[in-house]
JSON list of C-alpha atoms in Angstrom, two decimals:
[
{"chain": "A", "resi": 1, "resn": "GLU", "atom": "CA", "xyz": [-14.71, 33.88, -2.49]},
{"chain": "A", "resi": 2, "resn": "ALA", "atom": "CA", "xyz": [-13.96, 30.21, -1.95]},
{"chain": "A", "resi": 3, "resn": "GLY", "atom": "CA", "xyz": [-10.72, 28.79, -3.27]},
{"chain": "A", "resi": 4, "resn": "VAL", "atom": "CA", "xyz": [-10.19, 25.40, -4.86]},
{"chain": "A", "resi": 5, "resn": "THR", "atom": "CA", "xyz": [-11.66, 22.72, -2.63]},
{"chain": "A", "resi": 6, "resn": "GLN", "atom": "CA", "xyz": [-10.73, 19.05, -2.65]},
{"chain": "A", "resi": 7, "resn": "SER", "atom": "CA", "xyz": [-12.26, 16.03, -0.98]},
{"chain": "A", "resi": 8, "resn": "PRO", "atom": "CA", "xyz": [-11.50, 13.92, 0.87]},
{"chain": "A", "resi": 9, "resn": "THR", "atom": "CA", "xyz": [-8.45, 15.38, 2.63]},
{"chain": "A", "resi": 10, "resn": "HIS", "atom": "CA", "xyz": [-7.16, 11.91, 3.43]},
{"chain": "A", "resi": 11, "resn": "LEU", "atom": "CA", "xyz": [-7.85, 8.56, 1.80]},
{"chain": "A", "resi": 12, "resn": "ILE", "atom": "CA", "xyz": [-6.52, 5.13, 2.70]},
{"chain": "A", "resi": 13, "resn": "LYS", "atom": "CA", "xyz": [-6.92, 2.32, 0.20]},
{"chain": "A", "resi": 14, "resn": "THR", "atom": "CA", "xyz": [-5.66, -1.19, -0.24]},
{"chain": "A", "resi": 15, "resn": "ARG", "atom": "CA", "xyz": [-3.48, -2.18, -3.18]},
{"chain": "A", "resi": 16, "resn": "GLY", "atom": "CA", "xyz": [-5.66, -3.14, -6.16]},
{"chain": "A", "resi": 17, "resn": "GLN", "atom": "CA", "xyz": [-8.60, -0.97, -5.12]},
{"chain": "A", "resi": 18, "resn": "GLN", "atom": "CA", "xyz": [-9.86, 2.13, -6.87]},
{"chain": "A", "resi": 19, "resn": "ALA", "atom": "CA", "xyz": [-9.70, 5.68, -5.54]},
{"chain": "A", "resi": 20, "resn": "THR", "atom": "CA", "xyz": [-11.87, 8.65, -6.49]},
{"chain": "A", "resi": 21, "resn": "LEU", "atom": "CA", "xyz": [-10.73, 12.17, -5.67]},
{"chain": "A", "resi": 22, "resn": "ARG", "atom": "CA", "xyz": [-12.88, 15.26, -6.15]},
{"chain": "A", "resi": 23, "resn": "CYS", "atom": "CA", "xyz": [-12.19, 18.89, -6.89]},
{"chain": "A", "resi": 24, "resn": "SER", "atom": "CA", "xyz": [-14.28, 22.05, -7.07]},
{"chain": "A", "resi": 25, "resn": "PRO", "atom": "CA", "xyz": [-12.61, 24.95, -8.89]},
{"chain": "A", "resi": 26, "resn": "ILE", "atom": "CA", "xyz": [-12.72, 28.62, -8.04]},
{"chain": "A", "resi": 27, "resn": "SER", "atom": "CA", "xyz": [-15.97, 30.17, -9.26]},
{"chain": "A", "resi": 28, "resn": "GLY", "atom": "CA", "xyz": [-15.52, 31.41, -12.83]},
{"chain": "A", "resi": 29, "resn": "HIS", "atom": "CA", "xyz": [-12.61, 29.10, -13.58]},
{"chain": "A", "resi": 30, "resn": "THR", "atom": "CA", "xyz": [-13.21, 26.61, -16.37]},
{"chain": "A", "resi": 31, "resn": "SER", "atom": "CA", "xyz": [-9.88, 24.78, -16.38]},
{"chain": "A", "resi": 32, "resn": "VAL", "atom": "CA", "xyz": [-8.96, 22.13, -13.84]},
{"chain": "A", "resi": 33, "resn": "TYR", "atom": "CA", "xyz": [-5.57, 20.50, -13.47]},
{"chain": "A", "resi": 34, "resn": "TRP", "atom": "CA", "xyz": [-4.41, 17.49, -11.48]},
{"chain": "A", "resi": 35, "resn": "TYR", "atom": "CA", "xyz": [-0.88, 17.04, -10.15]},
{"chain": "A", "resi": 36, "resn": "GLN", "atom": "CA", "xyz": [0.77, 14.28, -8.17]},
{"chain": "A", "resi": 37, "resn": "GLN", "atom": "CA", "xyz": [3.26, 15.21, -5.45]},
{"chain": "A", "resi": 38, "resn": "ALA", "atom": "CA", "xyz": [5.05, 12.10, -4.28]},
{"chain": "A", "resi": 39, "resn": "LEU", "atom": "CA", "xyz": [7.58, 12.35, -1.50]},
{"chain": "A", "resi": 40, "resn": "GLY", "atom": "CA", "xyz": [10.87, 13.60, -2.88]},
{"chain": "A", "resi": 41, "resn": "LEU", "atom": "CA", "xyz": [9.63, 13.81, -6.47]},
{"chain": "A", "resi": 42, "resn": "GLY", "atom": "CA", "xyz": [8.10, 17.28, -6.70]},
{"chain": "A", "resi": 43, "resn": "LEU", "atom": "CA", "xyz": [4.89, 18.10, -8.53]},
{"chain": "A", "resi": 44, "resn": "GLN", "atom": "CA", "xyz": [4.18, 16.05, -11.64]},
{"chain": "A", "resi": 45, "resn": "PHE", "atom": "CA", "xyz": [1.47, 17.06, -14.13]},
{"chain": "A", "resi": 46, "resn": "LEU", "atom": "CA", "xyz": [-1.31, 14.48, -14.49]},
{"chain": "A", "resi": 47, "resn": "LEU", "atom": "CA", "xyz": [-4.27, 15.92, -16.42]},
{"chain": "A", "resi": 48, "resn": "TRP", "atom": "CA", "xyz": [-5.80, 19.13, -17.74]},
{"chain": "A", "resi": 49, "resn": "TYR", "atom": "CA", "xyz": [-9.54, 19.53, -18.30]},
{"chain": "A", "resi": 50, "resn": "ASP", "atom": "CA", "xyz": [-11.26, 22.50, -19.85]},
{"chain": "A", "resi": 51, "resn": "GLU", "atom": "CA", "xyz": [-14.91, 22.86, -20.82]},
{"chain": "A", "resi": 52, "resn": "GLY", "atom": "CA", "xyz": [-15.49, 19.20, -20.05]},
{"chain": "A", "resi": 53, "resn": "GLU", "atom": "CA", "xyz": [-12.76, 17.93, -22.35]},
{"chain": "A", "resi": 54, "resn": "GLU", "atom": "CA", "xyz": [-9.38, 16.40, -21.57]},
{"chain": "A", "resi": 55, "resn": "ARG", "atom": "CA", "xyz": [-6.86, 18.84, -23.11]},
{"chain": "A", "resi": 56, "resn": "ASN", "atom": "CA", "xyz": [-3.55, 17.34, -22.06]},
{"chain": "A", "resi": 57, "resn": "ARG", "atom": "CA", "xyz": [-2.21, 14.39, -20.17]},
{"chain": "A", "resi": 58, "resn": "GLY", "atom": "CA", "xyz": [1.05, 13.81, -18.35]},
{"chain": "A", "resi": 59, "resn": "ASN", "atom": "CA", "xyz": [3.25, 10.74, -18.47]},
{"chain": "A", "resi": 60, "resn": "PHE", "atom": "CA", "xyz": [1.07, 8.49, -16.32]},
{"chain": "A", "resi": 61, "resn": "PRO", "atom": "CA", "xyz": [-0.50, 5.08, -17.10]},
{"chain": "A", "resi": 62, "resn": "PRO", "atom": "CA", "xyz": [-4.12, 4.84, -18.32]},
{"chain": "A", "resi": 63, "resn": "ARG", "atom": "CA", "xyz": [-5.32, 3.69, -14.90]},
{"chain": "A", "resi": 64, "resn": "PHE", "atom": "CA", "xyz": [-5.13, 7.38, -13.98]},
{"chain": "A", "resi": 65, "resn": "SER", "atom": "CA", "xyz": [-8.22, 8.95, -15.50]},
{"chain": "A", "resi": 66, "resn": "GLY", "atom": "CA", "xyz": [-10.70, 11.65, -14.77]},
{"chain": "A", "resi": 67, "resn": "ARG", "atom": "CA", "xyz": [-13.49, 13.78, -15.98]},
{"chain": "A", "resi": 68, "resn": "GLN", "atom": "CA", "xyz": [-14.90, 17.28, -15.72]},
{"chain": "A", "resi": 69, "resn": "PHE", "atom": "CA", "xyz": [-18.56, 17.90, -15.08]},
{"chain": "A", "resi": 70, "resn": "PRO", "atom": "CA", "xyz": [-20.79, 20.65, -16.57]},
{"chain": "A", "resi": 71, "resn": "ASN", "atom": "CA", "xyz": [-20.32, 22.73, -13.40]},
{"chain": "A", "resi": 72, "resn": "TYR", "atom": "CA", "xyz": [-16.53, 22.49, -14.02]},
{"chain": "A", "resi": 73, "resn": "SER", "atom": "CA", "xyz": [-15.87, 20.33, -10.96]},
{"chain": "A", "resi": 74, "resn": "SER", "atom": "CA", "xyz": [-13.67, 17.33, -11.60]},
{"chain": "A", "resi": 75, "resn": "GLU", "atom": "CA", "xyz": [-12.92, 13.80, -10.49]},
{"chain": "A", "resi": 76, "resn": "LEU", "atom": "CA", "xyz": [-9.65, 11.94, -10.61]},
{"chain": "A", "resi": 77, "resn": "ASN", "atom": "CA", "xyz": [-9.92, 8.16, -10.64]},
{"chain": "A", "resi": 78, "resn": "VAL", "atom": "CA", "xyz": [-7.02, 5.85, -9.98]},
{"chain": "A", "resi": 79, "resn": "ASN", "atom": "CA", "xyz": [-7.68, 2.18, -10.72]},
{"chain": "A", "resi": 80, "resn": "ALA", "atom": "CA", "xyz": [-5.73, -0.88, -9.63]},
{"chain": "A", "resi": 81, "resn": "LEU", "atom": "CA", "xyz": [-3.90, 1.08, -6.95]},
{"chain": "A", "resi": 82, "resn": "GLU", "atom": "CA", "xyz": [-0.23, 0.39, -6.41]},
{"chain": "A", "resi": 83, "resn": "LEU", "atom": "CA", "xyz": [1.86, 1.21, -3.36]},
{"chain": "A", "resi": 84, "resn": "GLU", "atom": "CA", "xyz": [3.79, 3.85, -5.31]},
{"chain": "A", "resi": 85, "resn": "ASP", "atom": "CA", "xyz": [0.56, 5.74, -5.99]},
{"chain": "A", "resi": 86, "resn": "SER", "atom": "CA", "xyz": [0.75, 7.00, -2.40]},
{"chain": "A", "resi": 87, "resn": "ALA", "atom": "CA", "xyz": [1.13, 10.76, -2.72]},
{"chain": "A", "resi": 88, "resn": "LEU", "atom": "CA", "xyz": [-0.48, 14.12, -2.25]},
{"chain": "A", "resi": 89, "resn": "TYR", "atom": "CA", "xyz": [-2.83, 14.74, -5.18]},
{"chain": "A", "resi": 90, "resn": "LEU", "atom": "CA", "xyz": [-3.31, 18.40, -5.92]},
{"chain": "A", "resi": 91, "resn": "CYS", "atom": "CA", "xyz": [-6.02, 20.01, -7.97]},
{"chain": "A", "resi": 92, "resn": "ALA", "atom": "CA", "xyz": [-5.66, 23.48, -9.44]},
{"chain": "A", "resi": 93, "resn": "SER", "atom": "CA", "xyz": [-7.94, 25.72, -11.44]},
{"chain": "A", "resi": 94, "resn": "SER", "atom": "CA", "xyz": [-7.52, 28.69, -13.72]},
{"chain": "A", "resi": 95, "resn": "HIS", "atom": "CA", "xyz": [-9.48, 31.06, -15.87]},
{"chain": "A", "resi": 96, "resn": "ARG", "atom": "CA", "xyz": [-9.61, 29.99, -19.51]},
{"chain": "A", "resi": 97, "resn": "THR", "atom": "CA", "xyz": [-7.71, 33.03, -20.75]},
{"chain": "A", "resi": 98, "resn": "MET", "atom": "CA", "xyz": [-5.05, 32.78, -18.03]},
{"chain": "A", "resi": 99, "resn": "ASN", "atom": "CA", "xyz": [-4.53, 29.07, -18.13]},
{"chain": "A", "resi": 100, "resn": "THR", "atom": "CA", "xyz": [-1.01, 29.14, -16.79]},
{"chain": "A", "resi": 101, "resn": "GLU", "atom": "CA", "xyz": [-1.95, 31.05, -13.62]},
{"chain": "A", "resi": 102, "resn": "ALA", "atom": "CA", "xyz": [-3.13, 28.10, -11.61]},
{"chain": "A", "resi": 103, "resn": "PHE", "atom": "CA", "xyz": [-4.46, 28.20, -8.05]},
{"chain": "A", "resi": 104, "resn": "PHE", "atom": "CA", "xyz": [-4.16, 25.05, -5.99]},
{"chain": "A", "resi": 105, "resn": "GLY", "atom": "CA", "xyz": [-6.36, 23.33, -3.45]},
{"chain": "A", "resi": 106, "resn": "GLN", "atom": "CA", "xyz": [-5.09, 21.82, -0.22]},
{"chain": "A", "resi": 107, "resn": "GLY", "atom": "CA", "xyz": [-4.74, 18.37, -1.74]},
{"chain": "A", "resi": 108, "resn": "THR", "atom": "CA", "xyz": [-5.87, 14.83, -1.01]},
{"chain": "A", "resi": 109, "resn": "ARG", "atom": "CA", "xyz": [-3.36, 12.63, 0.77]},
{"chain": "A", "resi": 110, "resn": "LEU", "atom": "CA", "xyz": [-3.76, 9.14, -0.71]},
{"chain": "A", "resi": 111, "resn": "THR", "atom": "CA", "xyz": [-2.13, 6.27, 1.13]},
{"chain": "A", "resi": 112, "resn": "VAL", "atom": "CA", "xyz": [-2.07, 2.83, -0.44]},
{"chain": "A", "resi": 113, "resn": "VAL", "atom": "CA", "xyz": [-1.38, -0.05, 1.93]},
{"chain": "B", "resi": 1, "resn": "GLY", "atom": "CA", "xyz": [11.45, 16.02, -21.29]},
{"chain": "B", "resi": 2, "resn": "GLN", "atom": "CA", "xyz": [11.33, 19.54, -19.92]},
{"chain": "B", "resi": 3, "resn": "GLN", "atom": "CA", "xyz": [13.12, 20.08, -16.66]},
{"chain": "B", "resi": 4, "resn": "LEU", "atom": "CA", "xyz": [13.66, 22.99, -14.34]},
{"chain": "B", "resi": 5, "resn": "ASN", "atom": "CA", "xyz": [16.76, 23.29, -12.21]},
{"chain": "B", "resi": 6, "resn": "GLN", "atom": "CA", "xyz": [16.02, 25.18, -9.02]},
{"chain": "B", "resi": 7, "resn": "SER", "atom": "CA", "xyz": [18.71, 26.31, -6.62]},
{"chain": "B", "resi": 8, "resn": "PRO", "atom": "CA", "xyz": [19.62, 26.30, -3.89]},
{"chain": "B", "resi": 9, "resn": "GLN", "atom": "CA", "xyz": [17.94, 23.14, -2.63]},
{"chain": "B", "resi": 10, "resn": "SER", "atom": "CA", "xyz": [17.78, 24.52, 0.90]},
{"chain": "B", "resi": 11, "resn": "MET", "atom": "CA", "xyz": [18.68, 27.62, 2.84]},
{"chain": "B", "resi": 12, "resn": "PHE", "atom": "CA", "xyz": [19.02, 28.32, 6.55]},
{"chain": "B", "resi": 13, "resn": "ILE", "atom": "CA", "xyz": [19.20, 32.03, 7.25]},
{"chain": "B", "resi": 14, "resn": "GLN", "atom": "CA", "xyz": [18.92, 34.54, 10.06]},
{"chain": "B", "resi": 15, "resn": "GLU", "atom": "CA", "xyz": [15.76, 36.60, 10.43]},
{"chain": "B", "resi": 16, "resn": "GLY", "atom": "CA", "xyz": [16.17, 39.92, 8.63]},
{"chain": "B", "resi": 17, "resn": "GLU", "atom": "CA", "xyz": [18.47, 38.59, 5.92]},
{"chain": "B", "resi": 18, "resn": "ASP", "atom": "CA", "xyz": [17.63, 38.75, 2.22]},
{"chain": "B", "resi": 19, "resn": "VAL", "atom": "CA", "xyz": [17.12, 35.54, 0.25]},
{"chain": "B", "resi": 20, "resn": "SER", "atom": "CA", "xyz": [17.60, 34.76, -3.42]},
{"chain": "B", "resi": 21, "resn": "MET", "atom": "CA", "xyz": [16.69, 31.63, -5.35]},
{"chain": "B", "resi": 22, "resn": "ASN", "atom": "CA", "xyz": [16.55, 30.89, -9.06]},
{"chain": "B", "resi": 23, "resn": "CYS", "atom": "CA", "xyz": [15.40, 28.50, -11.72]},
{"chain": "B", "resi": 24, "resn": "THR", "atom": "CA", "xyz": [16.88, 27.67, -15.09]},
{"chain": "B", "resi": 25, "resn": "SER", "atom": "CA", "xyz": [15.49, 25.62, -17.93]},
{"chain": "B", "resi": 26, "resn": "SER", "atom": "CA", "xyz": [16.63, 24.17, -21.21]},
{"chain": "B", "resi": 27, "resn": "SER", "atom": "CA", "xyz": [13.24, 25.11, -22.67]},
{"chain": "B", "resi": 28, "resn": "ILE", "atom": "CA", "xyz": [11.50, 28.42, -23.26]},
{"chain": "B", "resi": 29, "resn": "PHE", "atom": "CA", "xyz": [8.39, 29.20, -21.24]},
{"chain": "B", "resi": 30, "resn": "ASN", "atom": "CA", "xyz": [5.89, 31.98, -21.80]},
{"chain": "B", "resi": 31, "resn": "THR", "atom": "CA", "xyz": [4.97, 32.12, -18.11]},
{"chain": "B", "resi": 32, "resn": "TRP", "atom": "CA", "xyz": [7.00, 31.83, -14.93]},
{"chain": "B", "resi": 33, "resn": "LEU", "atom": "CA", "xyz": [5.30, 31.37, -11.59]},
{"chain": "B", "resi": 34, "resn": "TRP", "atom": "CA", "xyz": [6.55, 31.24, -8.02]},
{"chain": "B", "resi": 35, "resn": "TYR", "atom": "CA", "xyz": [4.68, 29.28, -5.33]},
{"chain": "B", "resi": 36, "resn": "LYS", "atom": "CA", "xyz": [5.14, 28.70, -1.60]},
{"chain": "B", "resi": 37, "resn": "GLN", "atom": "CA", "xyz": [4.03, 25.46, 0.04]},
{"chain": "B", "resi": 38, "resn": "ASP", "atom": "CA", "xyz": [3.62, 24.90, 3.76]},
{"chain": "B", "resi": 39, "resn": "PRO", "atom": "CA", "xyz": [3.61, 21.35, 5.17]},
{"chain": "B", "resi": 40, "resn": "GLY", "atom": "CA", "xyz": [0.38, 19.50, 4.43]},
{"chain": "B", "resi": 41, "resn": "GLU", "atom": "CA", "xyz": [-0.98, 22.33, 2.30]},
{"chain": "B", "resi": 42, "resn": "GLY", "atom": "CA", "xyz": [-1.26, 23.05, -1.39]},
{"chain": "B", "resi": 43, "resn": "PRO", "atom": "CA", "xyz": [1.09, 25.51, -3.10]},
{"chain": "B", "resi": 44, "resn": "VAL", "atom": "CA", "xyz": [0.07, 29.17, -2.85]},
{"chain": "B", "resi": 45, "resn": "LEU", "atom": "CA", "xyz": [0.74, 31.42, -5.83]},
{"chain": "B", "resi": 46, "resn": "LEU", "atom": "CA", "xyz": [3.10, 34.27, -4.92]},
{"chain": "B", "resi": 47, "resn": "ILE", "atom": "CA", "xyz": [4.01, 35.94, -8.21]},
{"chain": "B", "resi": 48, "resn": "ALA", "atom": "CA", "xyz": [3.18, 35.36, -11.88]},
{"chain": "B", "resi": 49, "resn": "LEU", "atom": "CA", "xyz": [5.39, 36.67, -14.71]},
{"chain": "B", "resi": 50, "resn": "TYR", "atom": "CA", "xyz": [4.30, 36.90, -18.34]},
{"chain": "B", "resi": 51, "resn": "LYS", "atom": "CA", "xyz": [6.89, 38.86, -20.31]},
{"chain": "B", "resi": 52, "resn": "ALA", "atom": "CA", "xyz": [10.59, 38.40, -20.83]},
{"chain": "B", "resi": 53, "resn": "GLY", "atom": "CA", "xyz": [12.48, 40.90, -18.69]},
{"chain": "B", "resi": 54, "resn": "GLU", "atom": "CA", "xyz": [9.44, 41.58, -16.50]},
{"chain": "B", "resi": 55, "resn": "LEU", "atom": "CA", "xyz": [10.24, 42.47, -12.88]},
{"chain": "B", "resi": 56, "resn": "THR", "atom": "CA", "xyz": [7.32, 42.16, -10.44]},
{"chain": "B", "resi": 57, "resn": "SER", "atom": "CA", "xyz": [7.03, 42.76, -6.71]},
{"chain": "B", "resi": 58, "resn": "ASN", "atom": "CA", "xyz": [4.58, 41.48, -4.12]},
{"chain": "B", "resi": 59, "resn": "GLY", "atom": "CA", "xyz": [5.40, 43.05, -0.77]},
{"chain": "B", "resi": 60, "resn": "ARG", "atom": "CA", "xyz": [8.85, 41.86, 0.24]},
{"chain": "B", "resi": 61, "resn": "LEU", "atom": "CA", "xyz": [9.00, 39.49, -2.71]},
{"chain": "B", "resi": 62, "resn": "THR", "atom": "CA", "xyz": [10.48, 40.39, -6.09]},
{"chain": "B", "resi": 63, "resn": "ALA", "atom": "CA", "xyz": [10.70, 38.10, -9.09]},
{"chain": "B", "resi": 64, "resn": "GLN", "atom": "CA", "xyz": [12.02, 38.49, -12.62]},
{"chain": "B", "resi": 65, "resn": "PHE", "atom": "CA", "xyz": [11.33, 36.71, -15.89]},
{"chain": "B", "resi": 66, "resn": "GLY", "atom": "CA", "xyz": [14.71, 36.22, -17.59]},
{"chain": "B", "resi": 67, "resn": "THR", "atom": "CA", "xyz": [15.29, 37.85, -20.95]},
{"chain": "B", "resi": 68, "resn": "THR", "atom": "CA", "xyz": [16.07, 34.49, -22.58]},
{"chain": "B", "resi": 69, "resn": "ARG", "atom": "CA", "xyz": [12.72, 33.14, -21.24]},
{"chain": "B", "resi": 70, "resn": "LYS", "atom": "CA", "xyz": [14.66, 30.22, -19.80]},
{"chain": "B", "resi": 71, "resn": "ASP", "atom": "CA", "xyz": [15.19, 31.45, -16.27]},
{"chain": "B", "resi": 72, "resn": "SER", "atom": "CA", "xyz": [13.67, 33.32, -13.36]},
{"chain": "B", "resi": 73, "resn": "PHE", "atom": "CA", "xyz": [14.70, 34.40, -9.88]},
{"chain": "B", "resi": 74, "resn": "LEU", "atom": "CA", "xyz": [12.86, 35.20, -6.66]},
{"chain": "B", "resi": 75, "resn": "ASN", "atom": "CA", "xyz": [14.18, 37.52, -3.97]},
{"chain": "B", "resi": 76, "resn": "ILE", "atom": "CA", "xyz": [12.77, 37.84, -0.46]},
{"chain": "B", "resi": 77, "resn": "SER", "atom": "CA", "xyz": [13.91, 40.87, 1.46]},
{"chain": "B", "resi": 78, "resn": "ALA", "atom": "CA", "xyz": [14.14, 41.17, 5.26]},
{"chain": "B", "resi": 79, "resn": "SER", "atom": "CA", "xyz": [13.05, 37.60, 5.93]},
{"chain": "B", "resi": 80, "resn": "ILE", "atom": "CA", "xyz": [10.73, 36.82, 8.86]},
{"chain": "B", "resi": 81, "resn": "PRO", "atom": "CA", "xyz": [9.92, 33.49, 10.56]},
{"chain": "B", "resi": 82, "resn": "SER", "atom": "CA", "xyz": [6.65, 33.04, 8.61]},
{"chain": "B", "resi": 83, "resn": "ASP", "atom": "CA", "xyz": [8.66, 32.92, 5.37]},
{"chain": "B", "resi": 84, "resn": "VAL", "atom": "CA", "xyz": [9.59, 29.36, 6.33]},
{"chain": "B", "resi": 85, "resn": "GLY", "atom": "CA", "xyz": [8.40, 26.84, 3.76]},
{"chain": "B", "resi": 86, "resn": "ILE", "atom": "CA", "xyz": [9.19, 25.32, 0.39]},
{"chain": "B", "resi": 87, "resn": "TYR", "atom": "CA", "xyz": [9.35, 27.66, -2.60]},
{"chain": "B", "resi": 88, "resn": "PHE", "atom": "CA", "xyz": [8.71, 26.30, -6.07]},
{"chain": "B", "resi": 89, "resn": "CYS", "atom": "CA", "xyz": [9.28, 27.87, -9.44]},
{"chain": "B", "resi": 90, "resn": "ALA", "atom": "CA", "xyz": [7.11, 26.72, -12.32]},
{"chain": "B", "resi": 91, "resn": "GLY", "atom": "CA", "xyz": [7.30, 27.34, -16.04]},
{"chain": "B", "resi": 92, "resn": "GLY", "atom": "CA", "xyz": [4.18, 27.27, -18.16]},
{"chain": "B", "resi": 93, "resn": "SER", "atom": "CA", "xyz": [3.07, 27.26, -21.77]},
{"chain": "B", "resi": 94, "resn": "SER", "atom": "CA", "xyz": [-0.51, 28.27, -22.52]},
{"chain": "B", "resi": 95, "resn": "ASN", "atom": "CA", "xyz": [-0.93, 25.75, -25.34]},
{"chain": "B", "resi": 96, "resn": "THR", "atom": "CA", "xyz": [-0.21, 22.79, -23.08]},
{"chain": "B", "resi": 97, "resn": "GLY", "atom": "CA", "xyz": [-1.84, 24.04, -19.86]},
{"chain": "B", "resi": 98, "resn": "LYS", "atom": "CA", "xyz": [0.96, 22.22, -18.10]},
{"chain": "B", "resi": 99, "resn": "LEU", "atom": "CA", "xyz": [3.24, 23.68, -15.45]},
{"chain": "B", "resi": 100, "resn": "ILE", "atom": "CA", "xyz": [6.72, 22.24, -15.07]},
{"chain": "B", "resi": 101, "resn": "PHE", "atom": "CA", "xyz": [7.90, 22.60, -11.49]},
{"chain": "B", "resi": 102, "resn": "GLY", "atom": "CA", "xyz": [11.35, 22.97, -10.04]},
{"chain": "B", "resi": 103, "resn": "GLN", "atom": "CA", "xyz": [12.48, 20.68, -7.24]},
{"chain": "B", "resi": 104, "resn": "GLY", "atom": "CA", "xyz": [11.82, 23.35, -4.61]},
{"chain": "B", "resi": 105, "resn": "THR", "atom": "CA", "xyz": [13.92, 25.42, -2.23]},
{"chain": "B", "resi": 106, "resn": "THR", "atom": "CA", "xyz": [13.38, 24.74, 1.47]},
{"chain": "B", "resi": 107, "resn": "LEU", "atom": "CA", "xyz": [13.77, 27.93, 3.47]},
{"chain": "B", "resi": 108, "resn": "GLN", "atom": "CA", "xyz": [14.36, 27.97, 7.20]},
{"chain": "B", "resi": 109, "resn": "VAL", "atom": "CA", "xyz": [14.56, 31.24, 9.12]},
{"chain": "B", "resi": 110, "resn": "LYS", "atom": "CA", "xyz": [16.23, 31.46, 12.51]},
{"chain": "B", "resi": 111, "resn": "PRO", "atom": "CA", "xyz": [14.63, 34.10, 14.78]}
]
């Protein structure tokens, strides 16, 4: 069974541009989570989607947004990129009834130059 | 906001030694999770704990959910070189879907 898959693995963008990151959850999982892991700052919660709806949001500005599609895959969009947005962006998924047992993908390394 | 204090920050041990790390919080969680992250990879779930006082093992790993629901520890017995990595604790609440992560413990094992 495939795990959580994320694409692309690496992304280089210029300051001010937009970035789109994609995530496919484990089959049967309906919840998708996004975390940011900046160097030296640990994992910070960004967004939680379940059944196509945004359920919770971390302490990030509105230029971080996303959506979940009917097949439960998800996109994270970051607008007006800033240098400090450079980080590893991790997607995780869980079953609806076990929504704190999250399984992570390998991440997308976003570099803003 | 919620914070987890994870200690120690790093450990450098000899192969075969036992390892212990722990997390404490000012908040109550209804789930405690332990993850391991290798460089350039996503965190891998090692153990999940759901009840206060619960003690769970996964091979050489043992973790406990503290009775106050504000702490957890992870023990690794008879460490081997492939145990090298960063270990994270995480506390979760099902109503928020959010995991709060500790700062991580970097483990190095000398053969």
